[in-house]
mmCIF file of C-alpha atoms in Angstrom:
data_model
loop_
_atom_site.group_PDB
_atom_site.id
_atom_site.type_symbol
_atom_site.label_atom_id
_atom_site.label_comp_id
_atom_site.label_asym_id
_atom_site.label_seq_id
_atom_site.Cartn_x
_atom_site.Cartn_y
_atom_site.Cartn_z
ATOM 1 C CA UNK G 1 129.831 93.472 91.830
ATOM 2 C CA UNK G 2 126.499 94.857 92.433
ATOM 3 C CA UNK G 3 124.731 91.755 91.457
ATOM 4 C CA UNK G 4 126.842 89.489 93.211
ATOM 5 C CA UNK G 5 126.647 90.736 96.824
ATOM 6 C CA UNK G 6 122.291 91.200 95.990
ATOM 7 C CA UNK G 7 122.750 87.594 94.765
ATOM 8 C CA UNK G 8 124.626 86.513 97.639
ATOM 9 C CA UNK G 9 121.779 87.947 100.271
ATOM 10 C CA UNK G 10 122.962 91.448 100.906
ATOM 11 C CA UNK G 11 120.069 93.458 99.842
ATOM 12 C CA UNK G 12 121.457 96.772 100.204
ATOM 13 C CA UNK G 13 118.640 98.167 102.193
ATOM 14 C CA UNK G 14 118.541 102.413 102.199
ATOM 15 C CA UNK G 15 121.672 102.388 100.361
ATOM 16 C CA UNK G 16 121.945 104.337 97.410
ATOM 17 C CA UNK G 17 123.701 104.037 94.014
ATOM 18 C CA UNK G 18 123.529 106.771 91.065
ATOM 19 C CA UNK G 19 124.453 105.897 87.411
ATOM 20 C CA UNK G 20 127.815 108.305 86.609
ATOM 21 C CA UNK G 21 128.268 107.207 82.849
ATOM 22 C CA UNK G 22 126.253 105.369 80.049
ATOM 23 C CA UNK G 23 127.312 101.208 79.968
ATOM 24 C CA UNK G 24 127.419 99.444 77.185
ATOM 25 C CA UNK G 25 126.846 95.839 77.648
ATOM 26 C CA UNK G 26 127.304 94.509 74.587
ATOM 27 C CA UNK G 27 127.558 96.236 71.169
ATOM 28 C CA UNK G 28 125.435 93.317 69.295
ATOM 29 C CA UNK G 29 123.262 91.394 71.062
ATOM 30 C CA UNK G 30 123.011 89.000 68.048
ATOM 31 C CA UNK G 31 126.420 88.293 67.617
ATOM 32 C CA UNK G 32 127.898 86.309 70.017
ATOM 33 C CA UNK G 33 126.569 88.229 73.276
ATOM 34 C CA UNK G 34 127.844 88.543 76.846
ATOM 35 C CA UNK G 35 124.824 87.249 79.004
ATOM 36 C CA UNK G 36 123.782 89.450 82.102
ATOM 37 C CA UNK G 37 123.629 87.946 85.346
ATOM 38 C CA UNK G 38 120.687 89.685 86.666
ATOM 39 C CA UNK G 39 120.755 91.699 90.335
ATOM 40 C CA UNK G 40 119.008 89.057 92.491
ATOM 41 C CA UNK G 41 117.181 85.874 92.473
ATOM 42 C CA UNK G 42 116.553 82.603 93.729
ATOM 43 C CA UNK G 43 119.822 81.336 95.207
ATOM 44 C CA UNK G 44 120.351 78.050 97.463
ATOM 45 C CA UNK G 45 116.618 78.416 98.377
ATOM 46 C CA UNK G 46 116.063 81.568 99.142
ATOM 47 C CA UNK G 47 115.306 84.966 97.425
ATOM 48 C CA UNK G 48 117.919 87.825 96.630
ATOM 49 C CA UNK G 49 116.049 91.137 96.480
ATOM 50 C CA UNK G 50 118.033 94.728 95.888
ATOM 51 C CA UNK G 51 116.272 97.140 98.295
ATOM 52 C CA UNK G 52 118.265 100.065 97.934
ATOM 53 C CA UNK G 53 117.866 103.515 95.681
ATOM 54 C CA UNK G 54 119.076 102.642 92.367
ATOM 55 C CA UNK G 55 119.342 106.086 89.817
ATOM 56 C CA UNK G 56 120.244 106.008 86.829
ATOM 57 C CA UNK G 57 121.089 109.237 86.539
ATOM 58 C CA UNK G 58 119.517 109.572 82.975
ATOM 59 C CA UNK G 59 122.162 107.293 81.707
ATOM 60 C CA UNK G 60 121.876 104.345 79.527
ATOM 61 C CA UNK G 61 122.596 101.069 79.652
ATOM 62 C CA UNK G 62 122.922 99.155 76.308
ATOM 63 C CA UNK G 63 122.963 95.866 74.966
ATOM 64 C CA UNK G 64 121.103 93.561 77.745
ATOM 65 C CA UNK G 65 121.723 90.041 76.766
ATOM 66 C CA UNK G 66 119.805 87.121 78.854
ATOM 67 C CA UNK G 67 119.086 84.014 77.866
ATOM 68 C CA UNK G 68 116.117 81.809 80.769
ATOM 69 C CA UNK G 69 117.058 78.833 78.993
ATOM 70 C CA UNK G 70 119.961 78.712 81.838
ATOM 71 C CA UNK G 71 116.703 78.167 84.304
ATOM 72 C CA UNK G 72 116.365 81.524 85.945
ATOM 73 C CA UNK G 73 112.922 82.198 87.255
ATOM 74 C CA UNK G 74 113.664 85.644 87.859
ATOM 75 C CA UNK G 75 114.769 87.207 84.524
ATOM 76 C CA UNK G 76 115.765 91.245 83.813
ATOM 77 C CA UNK G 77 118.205 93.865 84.478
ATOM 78 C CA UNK G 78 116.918 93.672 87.751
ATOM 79 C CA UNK G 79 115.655 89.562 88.420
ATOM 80 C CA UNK G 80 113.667 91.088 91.955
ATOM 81 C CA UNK G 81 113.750 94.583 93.664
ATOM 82 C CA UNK G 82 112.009 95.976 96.677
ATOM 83 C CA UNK G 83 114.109 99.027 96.461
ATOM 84 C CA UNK G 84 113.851 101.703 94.405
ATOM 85 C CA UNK G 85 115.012 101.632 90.430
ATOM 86 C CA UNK G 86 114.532 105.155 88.494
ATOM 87 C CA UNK G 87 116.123 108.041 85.881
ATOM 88 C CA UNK G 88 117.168 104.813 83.799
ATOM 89 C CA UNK G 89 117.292 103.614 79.543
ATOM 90 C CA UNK G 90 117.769 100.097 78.892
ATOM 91 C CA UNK G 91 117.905 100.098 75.346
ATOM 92 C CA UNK G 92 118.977 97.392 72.027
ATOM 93 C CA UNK G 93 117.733 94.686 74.407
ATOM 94 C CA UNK G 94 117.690 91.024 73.782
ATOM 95 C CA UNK G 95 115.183 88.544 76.906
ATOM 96 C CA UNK G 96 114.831 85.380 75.944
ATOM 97 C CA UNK G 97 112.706 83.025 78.062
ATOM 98 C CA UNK G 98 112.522 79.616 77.047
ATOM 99 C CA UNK G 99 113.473 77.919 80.229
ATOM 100 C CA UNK G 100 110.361 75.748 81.729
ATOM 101 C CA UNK G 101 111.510 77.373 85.493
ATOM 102 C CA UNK G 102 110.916 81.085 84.202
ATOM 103 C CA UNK G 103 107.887 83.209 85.525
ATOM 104 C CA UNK G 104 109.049 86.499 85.883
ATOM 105 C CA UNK G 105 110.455 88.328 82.748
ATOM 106 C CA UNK G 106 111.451 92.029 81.718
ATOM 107 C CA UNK G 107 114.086 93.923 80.760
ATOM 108 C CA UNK G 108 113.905 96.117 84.001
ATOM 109 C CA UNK G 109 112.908 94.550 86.825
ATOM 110 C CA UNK G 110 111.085 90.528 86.602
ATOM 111 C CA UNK G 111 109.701 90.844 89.991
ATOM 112 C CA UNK G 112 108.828 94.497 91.187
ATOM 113 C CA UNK G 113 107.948 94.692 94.850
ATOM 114 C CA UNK G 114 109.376 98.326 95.344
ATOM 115 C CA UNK G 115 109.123 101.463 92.978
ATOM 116 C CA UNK G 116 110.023 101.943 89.328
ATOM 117 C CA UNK G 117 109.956 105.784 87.969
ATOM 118 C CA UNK G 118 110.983 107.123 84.749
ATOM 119 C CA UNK G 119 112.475 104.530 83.125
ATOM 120 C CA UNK G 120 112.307 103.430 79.323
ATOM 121 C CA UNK G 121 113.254 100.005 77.728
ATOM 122 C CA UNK G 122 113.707 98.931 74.425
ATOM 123 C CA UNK G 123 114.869 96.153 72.399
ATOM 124 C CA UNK G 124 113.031 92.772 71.957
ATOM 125 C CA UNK G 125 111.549 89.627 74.169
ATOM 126 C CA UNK G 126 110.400 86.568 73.225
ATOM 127 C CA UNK G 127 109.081 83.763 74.873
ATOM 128 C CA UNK G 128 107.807 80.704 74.065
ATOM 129 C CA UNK G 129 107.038 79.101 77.712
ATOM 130 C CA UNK G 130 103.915 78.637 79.579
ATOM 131 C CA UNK G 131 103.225 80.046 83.091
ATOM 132 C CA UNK G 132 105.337 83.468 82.164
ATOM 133 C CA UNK G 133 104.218 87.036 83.492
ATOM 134 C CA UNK G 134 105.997 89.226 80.691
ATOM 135 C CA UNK G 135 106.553 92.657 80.388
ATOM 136 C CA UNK G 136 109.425 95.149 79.248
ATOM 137 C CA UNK G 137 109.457 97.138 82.487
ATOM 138 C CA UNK G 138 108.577 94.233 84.745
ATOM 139 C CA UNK G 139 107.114 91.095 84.554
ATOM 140 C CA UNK G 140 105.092 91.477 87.614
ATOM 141 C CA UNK G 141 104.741 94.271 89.982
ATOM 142 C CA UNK G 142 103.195 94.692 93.337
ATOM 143 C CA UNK G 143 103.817 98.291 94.165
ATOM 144 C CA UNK G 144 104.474 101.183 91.625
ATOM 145 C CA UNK G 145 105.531 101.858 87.836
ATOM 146 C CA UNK G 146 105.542 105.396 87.990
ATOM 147 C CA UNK G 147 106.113 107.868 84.467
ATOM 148 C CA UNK G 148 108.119 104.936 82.776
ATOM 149 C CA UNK G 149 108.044 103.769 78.562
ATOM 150 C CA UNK G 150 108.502 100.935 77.029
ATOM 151 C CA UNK G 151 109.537 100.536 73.118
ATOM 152 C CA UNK G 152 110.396 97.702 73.415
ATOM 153 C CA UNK G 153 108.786 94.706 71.122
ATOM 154 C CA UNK G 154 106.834 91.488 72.823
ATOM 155 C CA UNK G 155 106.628 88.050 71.201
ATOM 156 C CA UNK G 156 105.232 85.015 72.868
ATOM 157 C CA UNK G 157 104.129 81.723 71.540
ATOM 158 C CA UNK G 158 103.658 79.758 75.031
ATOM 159 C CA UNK G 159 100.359 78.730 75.764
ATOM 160 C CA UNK G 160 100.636 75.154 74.805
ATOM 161 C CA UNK G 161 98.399 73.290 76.691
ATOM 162 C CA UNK G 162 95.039 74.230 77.986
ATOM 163 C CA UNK G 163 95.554 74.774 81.051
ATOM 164 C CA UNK G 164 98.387 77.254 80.850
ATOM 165 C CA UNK G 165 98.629 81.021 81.736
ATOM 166 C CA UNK G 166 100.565 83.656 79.942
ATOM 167 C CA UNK G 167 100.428 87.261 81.604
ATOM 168 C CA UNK G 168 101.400 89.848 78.729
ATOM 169 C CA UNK G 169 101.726 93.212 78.839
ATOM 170 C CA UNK G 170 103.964 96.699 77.094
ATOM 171 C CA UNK G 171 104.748 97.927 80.756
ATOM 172 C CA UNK G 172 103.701 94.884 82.720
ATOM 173 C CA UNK G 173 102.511 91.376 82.427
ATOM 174 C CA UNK G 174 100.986 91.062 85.737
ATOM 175 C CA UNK G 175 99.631 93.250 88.681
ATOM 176 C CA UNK G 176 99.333 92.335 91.518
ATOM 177 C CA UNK G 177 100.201 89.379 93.699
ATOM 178 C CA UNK G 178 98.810 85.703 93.121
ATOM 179 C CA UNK G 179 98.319 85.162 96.935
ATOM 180 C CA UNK G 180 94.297 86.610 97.967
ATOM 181 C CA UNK G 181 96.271 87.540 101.639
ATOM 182 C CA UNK G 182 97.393 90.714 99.367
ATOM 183 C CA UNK G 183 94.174 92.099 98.237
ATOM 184 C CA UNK G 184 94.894 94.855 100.758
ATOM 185 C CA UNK G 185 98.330 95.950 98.582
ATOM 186 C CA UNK G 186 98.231 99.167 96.710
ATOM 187 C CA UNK G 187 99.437 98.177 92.823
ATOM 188 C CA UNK G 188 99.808 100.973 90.687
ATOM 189 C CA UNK G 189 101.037 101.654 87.281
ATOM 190 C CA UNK G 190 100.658 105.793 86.361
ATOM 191 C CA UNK G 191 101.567 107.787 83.677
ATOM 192 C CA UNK G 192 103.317 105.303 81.801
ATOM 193 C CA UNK G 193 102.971 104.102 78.024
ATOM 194 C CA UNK G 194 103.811 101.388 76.164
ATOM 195 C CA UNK G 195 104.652 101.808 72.038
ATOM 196 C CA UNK G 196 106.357 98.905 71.089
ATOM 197 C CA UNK G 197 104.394 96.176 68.902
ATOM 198 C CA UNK G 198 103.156 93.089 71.519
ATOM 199 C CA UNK G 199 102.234 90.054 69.794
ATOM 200 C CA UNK G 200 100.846 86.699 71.203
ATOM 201 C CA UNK G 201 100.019 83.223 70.000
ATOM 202 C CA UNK G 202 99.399 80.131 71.677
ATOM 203 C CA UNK G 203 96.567 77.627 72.617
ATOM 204 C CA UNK G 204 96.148 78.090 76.263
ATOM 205 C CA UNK G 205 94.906 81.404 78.268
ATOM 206 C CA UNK G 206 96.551 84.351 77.402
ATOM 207 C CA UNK G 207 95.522 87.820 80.222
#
């Protein structure tokens, strides 16, 4: 319900949810998988962005399933927050971005514009797309990754023509904002660390 009212434009601004049990999402993400909607997007033009207080509670969620090739730009637990996402495990993970639309891909949060703070992901994400800023907490993030892990393992192989650009990294792919009107923004990433094995090929640029 939560990600349909975000994806429908109600951002839940200073609202706050807390995480009351572990969620399993799927028990086997390799065998025949549910796929997650993510919590916001792009819908009918415009973008869906949870701003509330999200807390996990130190509870898990299991079994993340998503698939880009359904052409989601925005891709994670989480496709675009300004809010606040923290206390949370996403674990036995399974991103896939292979869609030519997708830019922003994690298993937390694609698009962080608010705060993420101790949370952990694991699992795996592959792409094999050009243009992607990939990361296991978030793809790209223009505020703050605060105490957060990430075991999860990174494989990309996009990068196929010269002129492409492939942002790749454990916690985050990309920080920062593309637009130079931002310069003045305050990016952070602290105390966080990344184990999990990253690994990427291709012919074009890869940062």
């Amino acid at each position: 319900r939560l990600a349909n009212m975000v994806n429908s434009g109600y951002s839940y601004s200073g609202m706050y949810f807390r995480l009351e049990a572990d969620i399993v999402l799927n028990d086997d993400v390799d065998d025949e998988p549910t796929e997650w909607n993510p919590i916001g997007g792009i819908y009918n033009g415009a973008i869906c962005s949870f701003g509330g207080n999200f807390d996990g509670n130190g509870h898990t969620i299991s079994g993340l399933y998503i698939n880009s090739n359904s052409n989601r730009s925005l891709v994670g637990l989480f496709a675009v927050s300004h809010g606040t996402i923290s206390n949370l495990k996403v674990t036995d993970s399974k991103v896939v971005s292979g869609a030519s639309s997708s830019e922003y891909v994690a298993i937390i949060c694609g698009d962080n514009d608010g705060i993420i703070t101790d949370c952990q992901a694991s699992g795996r994400l592959t792409s094999s797309m050009d243009r992607d800023k990939f990361g296991a907490i978030c793809g790209s993030n223009s505020n703050k990754v605060v105490n957060c892990t990430n075991k999860a393992e990174l494989y990309i192989s996009g990068g196929s023509y010269a002129e492409s650009k492939e942002y790749v990294g454990g916690i985050c792919g990309y920080l920062g904002r593309d637009a130079s009107s931002h310069d003045d923004w305050d990016f952070r990433i602290e105390n966080s660390i990344n184990t999990g094995d990253v690994t990427a090929t291709g012919s074009g640029n890869m940062y």
